[in-house]
Amino acid sequence: MPATKKSSADLTAAPKRQHKAEAKAAAHPHGKVRPLTRIQREKQDVILEAALEVFSMHGFRGATIDQIAEVAGMSKPNLLYYFPRKEEIHRRLMAALLETWLAPLKEMDATGDPFPEIRSYIRRKLEMARDYPRESRLFANEMLQGAPRIIEMIELDLKNLVDEKAQVLLGWMDEGKLARTDPYHLIFSIWATTQHYADFDVQVRAVLGPSRNGEGRFEDAARYLEQLFMHGLTPKPAGR
Amino acid sequence: MPATKKSSADLTAAPKRQHKAEAKAAAHPHGKVRPLTRIQREKQDVILEAALEVFSMHGFRGATIDQIAEVAGMSKPNLLYYFPRKEEIHRRLMAALLETWLAPLKEMDATGDPFPEIRSYIRRKLEMARDYPRESRLFANEMLQGAPRIIEMIELDLKNLVDEKAQVLLGWMDEGKLARTDPYHLIFSIWATTQHYADFDVQVRAVLGPSRNGEGRFEDAARYLEQLFMHGLTPKPAGR
DNA sequence: CTAAGTTTTTTCCAACTGGTCAAAATTCAG
DNA sequence: CTGAATTTTGACCAGTTGGAAAAAACTTAG
């Protein structure tokens, strides 16, 4: 359960064919569109990893190419050889991020039972907050700024997925397997409580104090959230 | 229930005597430390209000003095006459913010009953997310960046307050009035779920769609959270 | 009204920003 | 080993950034 570094390998590695070609064509003033070379692939990954580090802390405007280049261990012009503009790096990061971010919700299975399903959804989200805190912060940063660069994806992909899963939740409620409540706000509350441990990590650490700061705090959080949601969503026996 | 503009009046108006003097002394190269003039007070408020707007969207590094000056309706040098450095503005904002931010928790009364107390704590926090979204985002931005400028306040004032209220919660649990659970994570979950509606506003709006976007969404959220926490924290009758 | 104090504007600056370009260094296919 | 393609570097640029300085404009107490 390593929570540090290298964590974005899977994220940065899946940028969607189309984008690759795009980036390539843009990155290289030379005419032809060729497959990426080994060095191109490696360096792009190094850059995206560094960019994740910097963007997730300072947001788009607050991050500088110099900074990213330094973290990536290369010169600024060299970095710009791979990604001709700052926005391009951010775009690639966000595109990959959204995929990863929605994956856990996608797994929630309508044919399963609500409590195991919701419980493991919470677990997965909490694990992501633990293992990919920078991704969580990158996302949060974008949201805070009004999501200018991903608003369409939010309004399409994300909204559709949530709509679909809200239906699943409503189904469970109709079957009396889940307390009747607002499925959208239910999903929001799971997002909020789990991502909190990545986004407000400093605060959580400061409040818990040095004594409770091992990875154990995630176990405690998991236990607490499980209790909260399982109790909170247990259906009342019809009457009263 | 106005949720827009002018909302920071009370925030920016309470900068703590000591700070005022400090700011004054620093702002004016002239020797003596005099009480603030009317214009100074007014303009400082205008600037802080503008700075709140800008900092809350772009974070400290992403915000520029020019931007703040423009929103404040004055020239950059003029603004710098009142606050000689960018950091100073941010510091003032954060100091006032922390006060306001912790107020609701402070009100949680040990002599009251847990459910009404917790319920109204949630209400108050949700109202703050609705009425002071910029303040919430300002705070979130600082957290995302690792709280570099307020870490001491977090580790002292905030931690102490939370420790104190955690004891209150534990007391209620001992009396069997509240489900036994981790009081710290309980507080975190209230923070997370309520602030989510300010910090991730774009996402919430996008997901709920145009139909559910009136202020009514806060009522829905309040109802949902109330249900979640009230059910989730109801103590089980001893056995089992 | 006037002079001292306050506020605002104009001009300026050095450092930093995102980004360009051509030359140099390196890699790699044949 | 060689020549073409790729990668890296150094020098550079125009625009922006936080901030300084000083003079001009405005308030205000007496």
Coordinates of C-alpha atoms (C1' of nucleotides) in Angstrom, one line a residue:
Chain A
M1 CA 0.0 0.0 0.0
P2 CA 2.5 2.6 -1.1
A3 CA 0.9 6.0 -1.1
T4 CA 3.8 8.0 -2.5
K5 CA 5.3 8.6 -5.9
K6 CA 5.0 6.6 -9.1
S7 CA 1.3 6.7 -8.3
S8 CA 0.3 8.2 -11.5
A9 CA 1.8 5.7 -13.7
D10 CA -1.5 4.2 -14.7
L11 CA -3.1 7.6 -15.0
T12 CA -0.6 9.2 -17.3
A13 CA -0.3 6.1 -19.4
A14 CA -3.8 6.2 -20.8
P15 CA -4.2 9.4 -22.8
K16 CA -6.4 8.1 -25.5
R17 CA -5.0 7.4 -29.0
Q18 CA -6.4 10.5 -30.6
H19 CA -4.7 12.7 -28.1
K20 CA -1.4 11.1 -28.6
A21 CA -1.5 11.8 -32.3
E22 CA -2.6 15.3 -31.7
A23 CA 0.1 16.0 -29.2
K24 CA 2.6 14.4 -31.5
A25 CA 1.6 16.5 -34.5
A26 CA 1.6 19.6 -32.4
A27 CA 4.8 18.9 -30.6
H28 CA 6.8 18.4 -33.7
P29 CA 6.9 21.1 -36.3
H30 CA 8.1 18.5 -38.8
G31 CA 5.4 17.5 -41.1
K32 CA 4.6 13.8 -40.8
V33 CA 2.7 12.2 -37.9
R34 CA 4.7 9.2 -36.7
P35 CA 4.3 6.9 -33.8
L36 CA 5.9 8.1 -30.6
T37 CA 9.5 7.0 -30.0
R38 CA 10.5 5.4 -26.8
I39 CA 12.1 8.6 -25.5
Q40 CA 9.0 10.6 -26.4
R41 CA 6.8 8.2 -24.4
E42 CA 9.2 8.2 -21.4
K43 CA 9.7 11.9 -21.3
Q44 CA 6.1 12.7 -21.7
D45 CA 5.4 10.5 -18.7
V46 CA 8.1 12.2 -16.7
I47 CA 6.6 15.6 -17.6
L48 CA 3.1 14.6 -16.8
E49 CA 4.2 13.2 -13.5
A50 CA 6.0 16.5 -12.7
A51 CA 3.1 18.6 -13.9
L52 CA 0.7 16.6 -11.7
E53 CA 2.9 17.5 -8.7
V54 CA 3.0 21.2 -9.5
F55 CA -0.6 21.7 -10.9
S56 CA -2.1 19.9 -8.0
M57 CA -0.5 22.2 -5.5
H58 CA -0.8 25.6 -7.2
G59 CA -3.6 25.2 -9.7
F60 CA -3.2 26.0 -13.4
R61 CA -2.4 29.7 -13.1
G62 CA -0.2 29.3 -10.1
A63 CA 2.0 26.7 -11.7
T64 CA 4.8 27.7 -13.9
I65 CA 6.5 25.8 -16.7
D66 CA 9.9 26.4 -15.2
Q67 CA 8.7 24.7 -12.0
I68 CA 7.4 21.7 -13.8
A69 CA 10.5 21.5 -15.9
E70 CA 12.6 21.6 -12.8
V71 CA 10.7 18.8 -11.1
A72 CA 10.8 16.9 -14.3
G73 CA 14.6 17.4 -14.3
M74 CA 14.9 19.1 -17.7
S75 CA 15.1 22.5 -19.2
K76 CA 12.1 24.6 -20.0
P77 CA 12.7 24.6 -23.8
N78 CA 13.2 20.9 -23.7
L79 CA 9.9 20.4 -21.9
L80 CA 8.2 22.7 -24.4
Y81 CA 9.6 20.4 -27.2
Y82 CA 7.2 17.7 -25.9
F83 CA 4.3 19.8 -25.0
P84 CA 4.3 23.0 -26.9
R85 CA 2.0 24.7 -24.5
K86 CA 1.2 24.7 -20.8
E87 CA -2.5 24.1 -21.5
E88 CA -1.7 21.0 -23.4
I89 CA -0.1 19.4 -20.4
H90 CA -3.0 20.3 -18.2
R91 CA -5.5 19.0 -20.8
R92 CA -3.8 15.6 -21.0
L93 CA -3.7 15.4 -17.2
M94 CA -7.3 16.2 -16.8
A95 CA -8.5 13.9 -19.5
A96 CA -6.7 10.9 -17.9
L97 CA -7.8 12.0 -14.5
L98 CA -11.5 12.0 -15.3
E99 CA -11.3 8.4 -16.5
T100 CA -9.7 7.3 -13.3
W101 CA -11.9 9.4 -11.2
L102 CA -15.1 8.0 -12.4
A103 CA -14.0 4.4 -12.5
P104 CA -15.0 3.5 -8.9
L105 CA -18.6 4.8 -9.4
K106 CA -18.8 2.9 -12.7
E107 CA -18.2 -0.3 -10.8
M108 CA -21.2 0.1 -8.6
D109 CA -23.4 -2.7 -9.8
A110 CA -27.2 -2.5 -10.0
T111 CA -27.5 -6.2 -9.7
G112 CA -25.6 -6.3 -6.4
D113 CA -27.0 -5.6 -3.0
P114 CA -26.9 -1.9 -2.0
F115 CA -24.9 -2.2 1.2
P116 CA -22.0 -4.2 -0.1
E117 CA -22.0 -2.1 -3.2
I118 CA -22.0 1.3 -1.4
R119 CA -19.5 0.0 1.2
S120 CA -17.0 -0.9 -1.4
Y121 CA -17.6 2.2 -3.4
I122 CA -16.7 4.2 -0.3
R123 CA -13.6 2.0 0.2
R124 CA -12.4 2.5 -3.3
K125 CA -12.9 6.2 -3.1
L126 CA -11.0 6.3 0.2
E127 CA -8.2 4.3 -1.3
M128 CA -7.9 6.7 -4.1
A129 CA -7.7 9.6 -1.7
R130 CA -4.9 7.7 0.0
D131 CA -3.0 6.5 -3.0
Y132 CA -3.6 9.4 -5.4
P133 CA -3.9 12.5 -3.3
R134 CA -2.3 14.7 -6.0
E135 CA -4.9 13.6 -8.5
S136 CA -7.6 14.5 -6.0
R137 CA -6.1 17.9 -5.5
L138 CA -5.7 18.5 -9.2
F139 CA -9.4 17.8 -9.6
A140 CA -10.3 20.0 -6.6
N141 CA -8.2 22.8 -7.9
E142 CA -10.0 22.7 -11.2
M143 CA -13.4 22.7 -9.5
L144 CA -12.5 25.6 -7.2
Q145 CA -11.7 27.6 -10.3
G146 CA -15.1 26.8 -11.8
A147 CA -13.8 23.9 -13.9
P148 CA -13.2 26.1 -16.9
R149 CA -11.2 23.5 -18.8
I150 CA -13.4 20.5 -18.1
I151 CA -16.9 21.8 -17.7
E152 CA -18.1 20.0 -20.8
M153 CA -16.8 16.7 -19.6
I154 CA -18.5 17.3 -16.3
E155 CA -21.8 18.2 -17.9
L156 CA -21.7 15.2 -20.2
D157 CA -19.8 12.1 -19.0
L158 CA -19.9 12.8 -15.3
K159 CA -23.5 13.9 -15.3
N160 CA -24.7 11.0 -17.3
L161 CA -22.8 8.5 -15.1
V162 CA -24.3 10.1 -12.0
D163 CA -27.8 10.1 -13.5
E164 CA -27.4 6.5 -14.3
K165 CA -26.2 5.5 -10.8
A166 CA -28.8 7.7 -9.2
Q167 CA -31.4 5.5 -10.9
V168 CA -29.7 2.4 -9.5
L169 CA -29.9 3.9 -6.0
L170 CA -33.6 4.8 -6.5
G171 CA -34.2 1.2 -7.6
W172 CA -32.8 -0.1 -4.4
M173 CA -34.9 2.4 -2.4
D174 CA -38.0 1.2 -4.3
E175 CA -37.2 -2.4 -3.3
G176 CA -36.9 -1.2 0.3
K177 CA -33.3 -2.2 0.5
L178 CA -32.1 1.3 1.1
A179 CA -33.5 4.2 3.1
R180 CA -35.4 6.5 0.8
T181 CA -33.4 9.7 0.3
D182 CA -31.9 11.9 -2.4
P183 CA -29.6 9.8 -4.4
Y184 CA -27.7 12.7 -5.8
H185 CA -26.9 14.2 -2.5
L186 CA -26.0 10.7 -1.3
I187 CA -23.3 10.5 -4.0
F188 CA -22.1 14.0 -3.3
S189 CA -21.7 13.1 0.4
I190 CA -19.6 10.1 -0.5
W191 CA -17.4 12.2 -2.8
A192 CA -17.0 14.9 -0.2
T193 CA -16.2 12.7 2.8
T194 CA -13.6 10.6 1.0
Q195 CA -11.9 13.3 -1.1
H196 CA -11.6 15.4 2.1
Y197 CA -8.8 13.1 3.2
A198 CA -6.7 14.0 0.2
D199 CA -7.7 17.6 -0.4
F200 CA -7.6 18.7 3.3
D201 CA -4.8 16.4 4.3
V202 CA -2.8 19.1 6.1
Q203 CA -5.8 20.0 8.2
V204 CA -6.6 16.4 9.0
R205 CA -3.0 15.7 10.0
A206 CA -2.8 18.9 12.1
V207 CA -6.0 18.1 13.9
L208 CA -5.3 14.4 14.5
G209 CA -1.9 15.3 15.8
P210 CA 1.4 13.4 15.5
S211 CA 0.1 10.4 17.4
R212 CA -2.6 9.4 14.9
N213 CA -0.8 10.2 11.7
G214 CA 0.2 6.8 10.3
E215 CA -1.6 5.3 7.4
G216 CA -3.9 4.1 10.2
R217 CA -5.9 7.3 9.9
F218 CA -7.3 6.0 6.7
E219 CA -8.4 2.8 8.4
D220 CA -10.1 4.9 11.1
A221 CA -11.8 7.0 8.4
A222 CA -13.0 3.9 6.6
R223 CA -14.5 2.5 9.8
Y224 CA -16.2 5.7 10.7
L225 CA -17.6 6.4 7.2
E226 CA -18.8 2.8 6.9
Q227 CA -20.7 3.1 10.2
L228 CA -22.1 6.5 9.2
F229 CA -23.4 5.5 5.9
M230 CA -24.5 2.0 6.7
H231 CA -26.5 3.2 9.7
G232 CA -27.5 6.4 8.0
L233 CA -28.9 4.5 5.1
T234 CA -30.6 1.6 6.7
P235 CA -34.3 1.6 5.8
K236 CA -36.8 2.1 8.6
P237 CA -39.4 -0.6 8.8
A238 CA -42.2 0.9 6.9
G239 CA -44.3 2.4 9.7
R240 CA -43.6 5.5 11.8
Chain B
M1 CA -31.1 35.2 2.3
P2 CA -28.9 36.9 -0.1
A3 CA -26.1 34.7 -1.2
T4 CA -24.2 37.1 -3.4
K5 CA -21.9 40.1 -2.9
K6 CA -21.4 42.2 0.1
S7 CA -21.2 38.9 2.0
S8 CA -17.8 39.5 3.5
A9 CA -18.7 42.7 5.2
D10 CA -18.7 41.1 8.6
L11 CA -15.6 39.0 7.8
T12 CA -13.4 41.8 6.6
A13 CA -14.5 44.1 9.4
A14 CA -12.9 42.3 12.2
P15 CA -9.2 42.3 11.7
K16 CA -8.1 42.4 15.3
R17 CA -6.7 45.6 16.8
Q18 CA -3.1 44.4 16.7
H19 CA -3.3 43.8 12.9
K20 CA -4.8 47.2 12.2
A21 CA -1.9 48.9 13.9
E22 CA 0.6 46.7 12.1
A23 CA -1.0 47.2 8.7
K24 CA -1.1 50.9 9.3
A25 CA 2.5 51.2 10.4
A26 CA 3.6 49.1 7.4
A27 CA 1.3 50.8 4.9
H28 CA 2.5 54.3 5.7
P29 CA 6.2 55.0 5.4
H30 CA 5.5 58.1 7.5
G31 CA 6.7 57.7 11.0
K32 CA 3.8 57.9 13.5
V33 CA 1.2 55.2 14.0
R34 CA -2.2 57.0 13.9
P35 CA -5.7 55.6 14.0
L36 CA -7.1 54.7 10.6
T37 CA -9.0 57.4 8.8
R38 CA -12.4 56.9 7.4
I39 CA -11.1 56.5 3.8
Q40 CA -8.5 54.0 4.9
R41 CA -11.1 51.9 6.6
E42 CA -13.4 52.0 3.6
K43 CA -10.8 51.4 1.0
Q44 CA -9.3 48.5 2.9
D45 CA -12.7 46.9 3.0
V46 CA -13.1 47.4 -0.7
I47 CA -9.7 45.9 -1.3
L48 CA -10.3 42.9 0.9
E49 CA -13.6 42.3 -0.7
A50 CA -12.0 42.3 -4.1
A51 CA -9.1 40.2 -2.9
L52 CA -11.5 37.6 -1.6
E53 CA -13.1 37.4 -5.0
V54 CA -9.8 36.9 -6.8
F55 CA -7.9 34.8 -4.3
S56 CA -10.8 32.4 -3.8
M57 CA -10.9 31.6 -7.5
H58 CA -7.2 31.5 -8.4
G59 CA -5.4 30.8 -5.1
F60 CA -2.5 32.9 -3.8
R61 CA -0.1 32.4 -6.6
G62 CA -2.7 32.5 -9.3
A63 CA -4.1 35.8 -8.3
T64 CA -2.5 39.1 -9.4
I65 CA -2.5 42.5 -7.7
D66 CA -3.6 44.0 -11.0
Q67 CA -6.6 41.8 -11.0
I68 CA -7.5 42.6 -7.4
A69 CA -7.0 46.3 -8.1
E70 CA -9.3 46.2 -11.1
V71 CA -12.0 44.4 -9.2
A72 CA -11.6 46.9 -6.4
G73 CA -11.8 49.7 -8.9
M74 CA -8.5 51.4 -8.3
S75 CA -5.0 51.5 -9.7
K76 CA -2.4 49.0 -8.6
P77 CA -0.1 51.6 -6.9
N78 CA -3.1 52.9 -5.1
L79 CA -3.9 49.5 -3.8
L80 CA -0.4 49.0 -2.8
Y81 CA -0.6 52.2 -0.8
Y82 CA -3.1 50.5 1.5
F83 CA -1.5 47.1 1.5
P84 CA 2.2 47.3 0.7
R85 CA 2.4 43.7 -0.2
K86 CA 0.3 41.0 -1.7
E87 CA 0.9 38.7 1.2
E88 CA -0.4 41.3 3.6
I89 CA -3.8 41.2 1.9
H90 CA -3.9 37.5 2.0
R91 CA -2.9 37.4 5.7
R92 CA -5.6 39.8 6.7
L93 CA -8.2 37.8 4.8
M94 CA -7.1 34.5 6.3
A95 CA -7.0 35.8 9.8
A96 CA -10.6 37.1 9.6
L97 CA -11.6 34.0 7.8
L98 CA -10.5 31.6 10.5
E99 CA -12.5 33.4 13.1
T100 CA -15.7 33.2 11.1
W101 CA -14.9 29.7 10.0
L102 CA -14.7 28.3 13.5
A103 CA -17.6 30.2 15.0
P104 CA -20.2 27.6 14.2
L105 CA -18.3 24.8 15.9
K106 CA -17.7 27.0 18.9
E107 CA -21.4 27.3 19.3
M108 CA -21.8 23.6 19.8
D109 CA -22.9 23.4 23.4
A110 CA -21.9 20.6 25.7
T111 CA -24.9 21.2 28.0
G112 CA -27.3 20.7 25.1
D113 CA -28.6 17.5 23.6
P114 CA -26.4 15.9 20.9
F115 CA -29.0 15.7 18.1
P116 CA -30.3 19.3 18.2
E117 CA -26.7 20.5 18.6
I118 CA -25.3 18.5 15.7
R119 CA -28.3 19.3 13.6
S120 CA -27.9 23.0 14.0
Y121 CA -24.2 22.8 13.5
I122 CA -24.8 21.2 10.2
R123 CA -27.4 23.8 9.3
R124 CA -25.0 26.6 10.2
K125 CA -22.2 25.1 8.2
L126 CA -24.4 24.6 5.2
E127 CA -25.7 28.2 5.4
M128 CA -22.1 29.4 5.4
A129 CA -21.4 27.3 2.3
R130 CA -24.5 29.0 0.7
D131 CA -23.9 32.5 1.9
Y132 CA -20.1 32.7 1.9
P133 CA -18.9 30.4 -0.9
R134 CA -15.9 32.6 -1.6
E135 CA -14.7 32.3 1.9
S136 CA -15.1 28.6 1.7
R137 CA -13.1 28.4 -1.5
L138 CA -10.4 30.7 -0.1
F139 CA -10.0 28.3 2.7
A140 CA -10.0 25.3 0.4
N141 CA -7.4 26.8 -1.8
E142 CA -5.1 27.4 1.1
M143 CA -5.6 23.8 2.3
L144 CA -4.9 22.4 -1.1
Q145 CA -1.6 24.3 -1.1
G146 CA -0.6 22.8 2.2
A147 CA -1.8 25.8 4.2
P148 CA 1.6 27.4 4.1
R149 CA 0.4 30.7 5.5
I150 CA -1.9 29.5 8.2
I151 CA -0.5 26.2 9.4
E152 CA 0.3 27.5 12.8
M153 CA -3.2 28.8 13.3
I154 CA -4.5 25.4 12.2
E155 CA -2.2 23.5 14.6
L156 CA -3.1 25.7 17.5
D157 CA -6.5 27.4 17.4
L158 CA -8.3 25.0 15.2
K159 CA -6.8 21.9 16.7
N160 CA -7.5 23.0 20.2
L161 CA -11.1 23.8 19.4
V162 CA -11.6 20.4 17.7
D163 CA -10.0 18.6 20.6
E164 CA -12.4 20.4 22.9
K165 CA -15.4 19.5 20.9
A166 CA -14.3 16.0 20.4
Q167 CA -14.4 15.7 24.1
V168 CA -17.9 17.0 24.1
L169 CA -19.0 14.4 21.6
L170 CA -17.2 11.7 23.5
G171 CA -19.2 12.8 26.6
W172 CA -22.5 12.4 24.8
M173 CA -21.4 9.0 23.6
D174 CA -20.6 8.0 27.1
E175 CA -24.0 9.0 28.2
G176 CA -25.4 6.8 25.5
K177 CA -27.0 9.7 23.7
L178 CA -24.9 9.3 20.6
A179 CA -23.6 6.3 18.7
R180 CA -20.1 5.5 19.7
T181 CA -17.8 6.5 16.9
D182 CA -14.7 8.5 16.2
P183 CA -15.5 12.1 17.1
Y184 CA -12.7 13.6 14.9
H185 CA -13.8 11.8 11.8
L186 CA -17.4 12.8 12.6
I187 CA -16.4 16.4 12.6
F188 CA -14.4 16.0 9.4
S189 CA -17.4 14.5 7.7
I190 CA -19.6 17.4 8.6
W191 CA -17.0 19.8 7.3
A192 CA -16.5 17.9 4.1
T193 CA -20.2 17.4 3.3
T194 CA -21.2 21.0 3.9
Q195 CA -18.2 22.8 2.4
H196 CA -18.6 20.6 -0.7
Y197 CA -21.6 22.7 -1.8
A198 CA -19.4 25.8 -1.9
D199 CA -16.1 24.3 -3.1
F200 CA -17.5 22.0 -5.8
D201 CA -20.4 24.2 -6.7
V202 CA -19.8 23.9 -10.4
Q203 CA -19.9 20.2 -10.2
V204 CA -23.0 20.1 -8.0
R205 CA -24.8 22.4 -10.4
A206 CA -23.7 20.5 -13.5
V207 CA -24.8 17.2 -12.0
L208 CA -28.2 18.4 -10.7
G209 CA -28.9 20.0 -14.0
P210 CA -30.8 23.2 -14.7
S211 CA -34.0 22.0 -13.2
R212 CA -32.7 21.6 -9.6
N213 CA -30.5 24.7 -9.5
G214 CA -32.4 27.2 -7.5
E215 CA -31.4 27.9 -3.9
G216 CA -33.6 24.9 -3.3
R217 CA -30.7 22.6 -3.7
F218 CA -29.4 23.8 -0.3
E219 CA -32.7 22.8 1.2
D220 CA -32.4 19.4 -0.4
A221 CA -28.9 19.0 0.9
A222 CA -29.9 20.1 4.4
R223 CA -32.7 17.5 4.4
Y224 CA -30.4 14.8 3.1
L225 CA -27.5 15.5 5.5
E226 CA -29.8 15.7 8.4
Q227 CA -31.2 12.3 7.6
L228 CA -27.8 10.8 7.1
F229 CA -26.3 12.1 10.3
M230 CA -29.3 11.7 12.5
H231 CA -29.9 8.1 11.4
G232 CA -26.2 7.4 11.2
L233 CA -25.4 8.6 14.7
T234 CA -28.4 7.2 16.5
P235 CA -27.1 4.9 19.2
K236 CA -28.0 1.2 19.0
P237 CA -29.8 -0.1 22.1
A238 CA -26.8 -1.6 24.0
G239 CA -27.0 -5.3 23.0
R240 CA -26.2 -6.7 19.6
Chain C
dC1 C1' -7.8 80.3 2.9
dT2 C1' -3.8 77.8 3.7
dA3 C1' -0.5 74.6 4.9
dA4 C1' 0.1 70.0 6.6
dG5 C1' -1.3 65.6 5.8
dT6 C1' -3.5 62.2 2.9
dT7 C1' -4.7 59.9 -1.3
dT8 C1' -4.0 59.1 -6.2
dT9 C1' -1.6 58.9 -10.4
dT10 C1' 2.3 58.5 -13.5
dT11 C1' 6.4 56.6 -14.6
dC12 C1' 9.5 53.2 -13.9
dC13 C1' 12.0 48.7 -12.8
dA14 C1' 13.9 44.2 -12.2
dA15 C1' 12.4 39.6 -12.1
dC16 C1' 9.5 36.3 -14.0
dT17 C1' 6.2 34.5 -17.3
dG18 C1' 5.0 31.5 -21.5
dG19 C1' 7.1 30.7 -25.6
dT20 C1' 10.5 30.9 -30.0
dC21 C1' 14.5 29.7 -32.7
dA22 C1' 18.6 28.1 -34.4
dA23 C1' 22.5 25.7 -33.3
dA24 C1' 24.7 21.9 -31.0
dA25 C1' 24.5 17.3 -29.2
dT26 C1' 22.7 12.9 -29.3
dT27 C1' 20.4 8.8 -31.0
dC28 C1' 19.5 5.4 -34.3
dA29 C1' 18.6 3.0 -38.8
dG30 C1' 21.1 0.9 -42.4
Chain D
dC1 C1' 30.5 4.0 -39.3
dT2 C1' 27.6 7.5 -41.3
dG3 C1' 24.1 10.4 -42.3
dA4 C1' 19.4 11.6 -41.2
dA5 C1' 16.3 12.3 -37.6
dT6 C1' 15.6 13.3 -33.0
dT7 C1' 16.6 15.6 -28.7
dT8 C1' 18.8 19.1 -25.9
dT9 C1' 20.7 23.5 -25.1
dG10 C1' 21.5 28.5 -24.8
dA11 C1' 20.2 32.9 -26.1
dC12 C1' 16.5 35.5 -26.7
dC13 C1' 11.8 38.0 -26.6
dA14 C1' 7.5 40.4 -25.6
dG15 C1' 4.2 40.6 -22.0
dT16 C1' 3.2 40.3 -17.2
dT17 C1' 4.3 40.4 -12.4
dG18 C1' 5.1 42.6 -7.7
dG19 C1' 6.6 46.6 -6.2
dA20 C1' 9.3 51.6 -5.7
dA21 C1' 9.5 56.5 -6.2
dA22 C1' 8.0 60.9 -6.6
dA23 C1' 5.1 64.2 -8.1
dA24 C1' 0.3 65.6 -8.5
dA25 C1' -4.3 66.0 -6.6
dC26 C1' -7.2 66.1 -3.0
dT27 C1' -8.8 66.6 2.2
dT28 C1' -9.1 68.7 6.2
dA29 C1' -7.8 71.0 10.6
dG30 C1' -7.0 75.5 12.1

